[in-house]
Amino acid sequence: MSNRYTLIAFTSYWGSKFGGINAFNADFLEAFGAAYERKVDVICIVLEAESDDIEDARQKNVTLIPLPYKPSEPHLGRKHAVSAIEEIAKKKISFEPDKTIWLGHDRISGEAAVEARKEAGGRSALIHHMSYDHYEAFAENAQSANKKRSQQKSLFDKADILMAVGPLLRDALEDMVDQDVNINMIIPGLADIEPRQKIPNTFSMFVSGRLSDDALKVKQGQLAIAAFAKSYNQAKQDEQPESLLKRPKLLLRGVDFESEEAQNLHFTSSEENLKIFAAEYAEGAVINLQALPYITDRTQLFNDLKIASVAAMPSWHEGFGLVAWEAIAAGVPLILSKDSGVYELIKEKHPGFEDGHVWTVDINGQVGAPYFSTTDLDTVSSAIRKIAIDPKISREKAIRLREELAVYTWAACAEQVASFFEWDIQKGVINDSQIENIGSSADDSKLPASNNAPYVEQCGLFMPKPSWNLNQGMAVSVLLRASEALVPFDSYRKPELDKLQTWAIETSYPISIRLLKGEGG
């Protein structure tokens, strides 16, 4: 019987392609694979994948398995589960049902996870990503909301482990399911973005996400444009704040240039029409507006974000809000909707930071186009001007919030989810036999004498042997282990090391403690 566990996740595509759930899945599995590579086999089933995707996943300790036929629908169900089990068998990958978790993401792949558990055994774990009950009736209609909620409820009632992203979705899931079960809240890791220290000379606002016709009402992209235009116009009338008088820039990342419906709603298939819409709220003034399509290159996306003076997520509703989460990671002042999971998280877990370190807005919305009220326009415009009064102070507050929330890493998220699985595993890359051989006894006679022993003696200490091997699919990060010793110790520190080694093998005292101190770094 193997002592390894298996985590098998279902999603549409690998990486950030086609939305936040795919990006969440890839970041989470990468972190899980890095933390538990010696104890857990991590597998990801996708609708399709290129060879580059498969190699990228392999380097991150994830076995990516595309399904063998062209997908006909975006959601993964029973036939995908059956096909996935067959593909796993073809690749001669074995797993023990009682040590296996089938992971699904809400309606996107939840059914596949539940059905795979039925077919092959194990347990199913579902993550709640969106609450249709909260926004679908406004975004579409009541019938659509009821249908999607019913589908969700059926899936989560069948799942063995229930998880939700953030407090807003945790509470929504609690209300949805009939059974009296524990709802486990998980928090995504903050993106690895190095904040810009220098304050931009040109005041700019960044708005991101899928700004398409099907997201107009909920994401409130038009509100962001109108509020920015009004702020500029108000600054010209008041002759302050100064930063808004120097041709400020609005960058929209995620505009749908193909939608016919968007043209009818003034949120448009051309950059020119967007500028015309903005000019209506700037009393005829031309706005420096740059409309760009959705992008999957997160390096470029984060570069656009971190040079902004402010990021805005004025959504009518947002289950969590990865756009806001990325702005926080970048240390950029954030205009944040109160009806969002990020706001609720800060309020619940970091009280005081929700008022003063983000600029919160309460969005009412409007039934007809352009879907925002006059009050909404005034609220968001006021927040922009408050940030623009002193961009330096605003950024300092944003950096402080980033520091406060630095505890939310993908490694912490992986460890949190592993605890929900109740698996007997520990983080790290040293396997149990190495730990046992090195730490079980100080008696050398009890250590194996074979050349194949997983340790090497160094100045009286038994250290793990180097183990990294490119052909075994190990992550490059394993090279950071001290045992790999690819980079020699700093020669200027050798006298200190010699003293330390002399002390370590000194036998005058059966027990001794040595304290070293110095500046950080």
mmCIF file of N, CA, C and O in Angstrom, residues 229-270:
data_model
loop_
_atom_site.group_PDB
_atom_site.id
_atom_site.type_symbol
_atom_site.label_atom_id
_atom_site.label_comp_id
_atom_site.label_asym_id
_atom_site.label_seq_id
_atom_site.Cartn_x
_atom_site.Cartn_y
_atom_site.Cartn_z
ATOM 1 N N ALA A 229 -14.330 60.678 -15.566
ATOM 2 C CA ALA A 229 -14.565 61.874 -16.370
ATOM 3 C C ALA A 229 -15.107 63.013 -15.517
ATOM 4 O O ALA A 229 -14.689 64.178 -15.650
ATOM 5 N N LYS A 230 -16.022 62.683 -14.628
ATOM 6 C CA LYS A 230 -16.592 63.711 -13.760
ATOM 7 C C LYS A 230 -15.541 64.272 -12.807
ATOM 8 O O LYS A 230 -15.515 65.481 -12.529
ATOM 9 N N SER A 231 -14.670 63.406 -12.297
ATOM 10 C CA SER A 231 -13.603 63.864 -11.396
ATOM 11 C C SER A 231 -12.693 64.864 -12.095
ATOM 12 O O SER A 231 -12.291 65.884 -11.507
ATOM 13 N N TYR A 232 -12.383 64.570 -13.348
ATOM 14 C CA TYR A 232 -11.536 65.466 -14.131
ATOM 15 C C TYR A 232 -12.234 66.816 -14.334
ATOM 16 O O TYR A 232 -11.636 67.887 -14.146
ATOM 17 N N ASN A 233 -13.496 66.749 -14.677
ATOM 18 C CA ASN A 233 -14.262 67.972 -14.902
ATOM 19 C C ASN A 233 -14.382 68.797 -13.619
ATOM 20 O O ASN A 233 -14.227 70.027 -13.631
ATOM 21 N N GLN A 234 -14.624 68.123 -12.496
ATOM 22 C CA GLN A 234 -14.752 68.813 -11.217
ATOM 23 C C GLN A 234 -13.433 69.463 -10.811
ATOM 24 O O GLN A 234 -13.400 70.573 -10.275
ATOM 25 N N ALA A 235 -12.338 68.763 -11.083
ATOM 26 C CA ALA A 235 -11.010 69.315 -10.753
ATOM 27 C C ALA A 235 -10.738 70.586 -11.552
ATOM 28 O O ALA A 235 -10.167 71.549 -11.027
ATOM 29 N N LYS A 236 -11.144 70.609 -12.799
ATOM 30 C CA LYS A 236 -10.949 71.810 -13.619
ATOM 31 C C LYS A 236 -11.769 72.987 -13.088
ATOM 32 O O LYS A 236 -11.292 74.121 -13.068
ATOM 33 N N GLN A 237 -12.972 72.692 -12.620
ATOM 34 C CA GLN A 237 -13.813 73.755 -12.074
ATOM 35 C C GLN A 237 -13.254 74.288 -10.759
ATOM 36 O O GLN A 237 -13.255 75.493 -10.507
ATOM 37 N N ASP A 238 -12.769 73.375 -9.908
ATOM 38 C CA ASP A 238 -12.263 73.766 -8.588
ATOM 39 C C ASP A 238 -10.790 74.174 -8.618
ATOM 40 O O ASP A 238 -10.262 74.686 -7.625
ATOM 41 N N GLU A 239 -10.120 73.858 -9.730
ATOM 42 C CA GLU A 239 -8.679 74.079 -9.874
ATOM 43 C C GLU A 239 -7.882 73.291 -8.845
ATOM 44 O O GLU A 239 -6.813 73.687 -8.401
ATOM 45 N N GLN A 240 -8.418 72.157 -8.469
ATOM 46 C CA GLN A 240 -7.775 71.210 -7.555
ATOM 47 C C GLN A 240 -8.589 69.900 -7.568
ATOM 48 O O GLN A 240 -9.761 69.914 -7.962
ATOM 49 N N PRO A 241 -7.965 68.804 -7.151
ATOM 50 C CA PRO A 241 -6.556 68.629 -6.797
ATOM 51 C C PRO A 241 -5.637 68.718 -8.021
ATOM 52 O O PRO A 241 -6.055 68.421 -9.144
ATOM 53 N N GLU A 242 -4.430 69.125 -7.759
ATOM 54 C CA GLU A 242 -3.489 69.417 -8.832
ATOM 55 C C GLU A 242 -3.214 68.204 -9.707
ATOM 56 O O GLU A 242 -3.057 68.328 -10.927
ATOM 57 N N SER A 243 -3.141 67.008 -9.094
ATOM 58 C CA SER A 243 -2.787 65.809 -9.858
ATOM 59 C C SER A 243 -3.824 65.486 -10.937
ATOM 60 O O SER A 243 -3.491 64.867 -11.953
ATOM 61 N N LEU A 244 -5.068 65.931 -10.737
ATOM 62 C CA LEU A 244 -6.113 65.659 -11.724
ATOM 63 C C LEU A 244 -6.165 66.705 -12.834
ATOM 64 O O LEU A 244 -6.920 66.553 -13.793
ATOM 65 N N LEU A 245 -5.375 67.754 -12.715
ATOM 66 C CA LEU A 245 -5.385 68.820 -13.710
ATOM 67 C C LEU A 245 -4.398 68.556 -14.847
ATOM 68 O O LEU A 245 -4.420 69.241 -15.863
ATOM 69 N N LYS A 246 -3.517 67.549 -14.672
ATOM 70 C CA LYS A 246 -2.446 67.306 -15.641
ATOM 71 C C LYS A 246 -2.799 66.144 -16.574
ATOM 72 O O LYS A 246 -2.081 65.154 -16.647
ATOM 73 N N ARG A 247 -3.895 66.267 -17.269
ATOM 74 C CA ARG A 247 -4.323 65.253 -18.223
ATOM 75 C C ARG A 247 -4.220 63.835 -17.635
ATOM 76 O O ARG A 247 -3.407 63.019 -18.073
ATOM 77 N N PRO A 248 -5.023 63.514 -16.643
ATOM 78 C CA PRO A 248 -4.974 62.174 -16.043
ATOM 79 C C PRO A 248 -5.371 61.113 -17.066
ATOM 80 O O PRO A 248 -6.018 61.404 -18.075
ATOM 81 N N LYS A 249 -4.968 59.871 -16.796
ATOM 82 C CA LYS A 249 -5.192 58.776 -17.751
ATOM 83 C C LYS A 249 -6.092 57.706 -17.134
ATOM 84 O O LYS A 249 -5.960 57.361 -15.962
ATOM 85 N N LEU A 250 -6.994 57.168 -17.963
ATOM 86 C CA LEU A 250 -7.839 56.053 -17.553
ATOM 87 C C LEU A 250 -7.500 54.859 -18.439
ATOM 88 O O LEU A 250 -7.642 54.916 -19.664
ATOM 89 N N LEU A 251 -7.027 53.777 -17.804
ATOM 90 C CA LEU A 251 -6.687 52.556 -18.540
ATOM 91 C C LEU A 251 -7.730 51.482 -18.250
ATOM 92 O O LEU A 251 -7.917 51.071 -17.107
ATOM 93 N N LEU A 252 -8.423 51.049 -19.298
ATOM 94 C CA LEU A 252 -9.415 49.982 -19.187
ATOM 95 C C LEU A 252 -8.822 48.717 -19.794
ATOM 96 O O LEU A 252 -8.505 48.680 -20.988
ATOM 97 N N ARG A 253 -8.668 47.694 -19.000
ATOM 98 C CA ARG A 253 -8.096 46.448 -19.496
ATOM 99 C C ARG A 253 -9.174 45.356 -19.447
ATOM 100 O O ARG A 253 -9.586 44.923 -18.379
ATOM 101 N N GLY A 254 -9.666 44.930 -20.616
ATOM 102 C CA GLY A 254 -10.673 43.881 -20.665
ATOM 103 C C GLY A 254 -11.901 44.254 -21.467
ATOM 104 O O GLY A 254 -12.957 43.629 -21.331
ATOM 105 N N VAL A 255 -11.799 45.283 -22.313
ATOM 106 C CA VAL A 255 -12.945 45.758 -23.084
ATOM 107 C C VAL A 255 -13.282 44.760 -24.194
ATOM 108 O O VAL A 255 -12.395 44.256 -24.886
ATOM 109 N N ASP A 256 -14.563 44.468 -24.347
ATOM 110 C CA ASP A 256 -15.047 43.598 -25.414
ATOM 111 C C ASP A 256 -15.303 44.454 -26.653
ATOM 112 O O ASP A 256 -16.247 45.238 -26.698
ATOM 113 N N PHE A 257 -14.487 44.304 -27.677
ATOM 114 C CA PHE A 257 -14.610 45.124 -28.882
ATOM 115 C C PHE A 257 -15.527 44.498 -29.942
ATOM 116 O O PHE A 257 -15.694 45.047 -31.015
ATOM 117 N N GLU A 258 -16.099 43.335 -29.620
ATOM 118 C CA GLU A 258 -16.891 42.625 -30.622
ATOM 119 C C GLU A 258 -18.392 42.735 -30.388
ATOM 120 O O GLU A 258 -19.191 42.480 -31.273
ATOM 121 N N SER A 259 -18.805 43.078 -29.184
ATOM 122 C CA SER A 259 -20.208 42.971 -28.806
ATOM 123 C C SER A 259 -21.106 44.002 -29.488
ATOM 124 O O SER A 259 -20.874 45.201 -29.395
ATOM 125 N N GLU A 260 -22.159 43.543 -30.158
ATOM 126 C CA GLU A 260 -23.145 44.448 -30.744
ATOM 127 C C GLU A 260 -24.026 45.059 -29.666
ATOM 128 O O GLU A 260 -24.399 46.228 -29.724
ATOM 129 N N GLU A 261 -24.350 44.249 -28.650
ATOM 130 C CA GLU A 261 -25.191 44.765 -27.562
ATOM 131 C C GLU A 261 -24.486 45.901 -26.836
ATOM 132 O O GLU A 261 -25.092 46.896 -26.457
ATOM 133 N N ALA A 262 -23.168 45.771 -26.673
ATOM 134 C CA ALA A 262 -22.412 46.805 -25.988
ATOM 135 C C ALA A 262 -22.485 48.135 -26.733
ATOM 136 O O ALA A 262 -22.528 49.200 -26.127
ATOM 137 N N GLN A 263 -22.529 48.073 -28.064
ATOM 138 C CA GLN A 263 -22.647 49.312 -28.836
ATOM 139 C C GLN A 263 -23.954 50.032 -28.509
ATOM 140 O O GLN A 263 -23.992 51.248 -28.346
ATOM 141 N N ASN A 264 -25.006 49.261 -28.389
ATOM 142 C CA ASN A 264 -26.316 49.847 -28.095
ATOM 143 C C ASN A 264 -26.368 50.467 -26.712
ATOM 144 O O ASN A 264 -27.163 51.355 -26.434
ATOM 145 N N LEU A 265 -25.495 49.960 -25.818
ATOM 146 C CA LEU A 265 -25.505 50.444 -24.441
ATOM 147 C C LEU A 265 -24.413 51.491 -24.204
ATOM 148 O O LEU A 265 -24.112 51.812 -23.061
ATOM 149 N N HIS A 266 -23.801 51.944 -25.252
ATOM 150 C CA HIS A 266 -22.731 52.966 -25.172
ATOM 151 C C HIS A 266 -21.448 52.418 -24.561
ATOM 152 O O HIS A 266 -20.581 53.175 -24.194
ATOM 153 N N PHE A 267 -21.376 51.122 -24.421
ATOM 154 C CA PHE A 267 -20.129 50.600 -23.831
ATOM 155 C C PHE A 267 -19.472 49.691 -24.840
ATOM 156 O O PHE A 267 -19.462 48.552 -24.702
ATOM 157 N N THR A 268 -19.096 49.712 -25.773
ATOM 158 C CA THR A 268 -18.886 49.938 -27.141
ATOM 159 C C THR A 268 -17.848 49.111 -27.835
ATOM 160 O O THR A 268 -17.014 48.554 -27.208
ATOM 161 N N SER A 269 -17.930 49.072 -29.080
ATOM 162 C CA SER A 269 -16.987 48.268 -29.848
ATOM 163 C C SER A 269 -15.820 49.102 -30.355
ATOM 164 O O SER A 269 -15.024 48.623 -31.140
ATOM 165 N N SER A 270 -15.741 50.357 -29.986
ATOM 166 C CA SER A 270 -14.620 51.169 -30.450
ATOM 167 C C SER A 270 -14.148 52.096 -29.348
ATOM 168 O O SER A 270 -14.915 52.563 -28.521
#
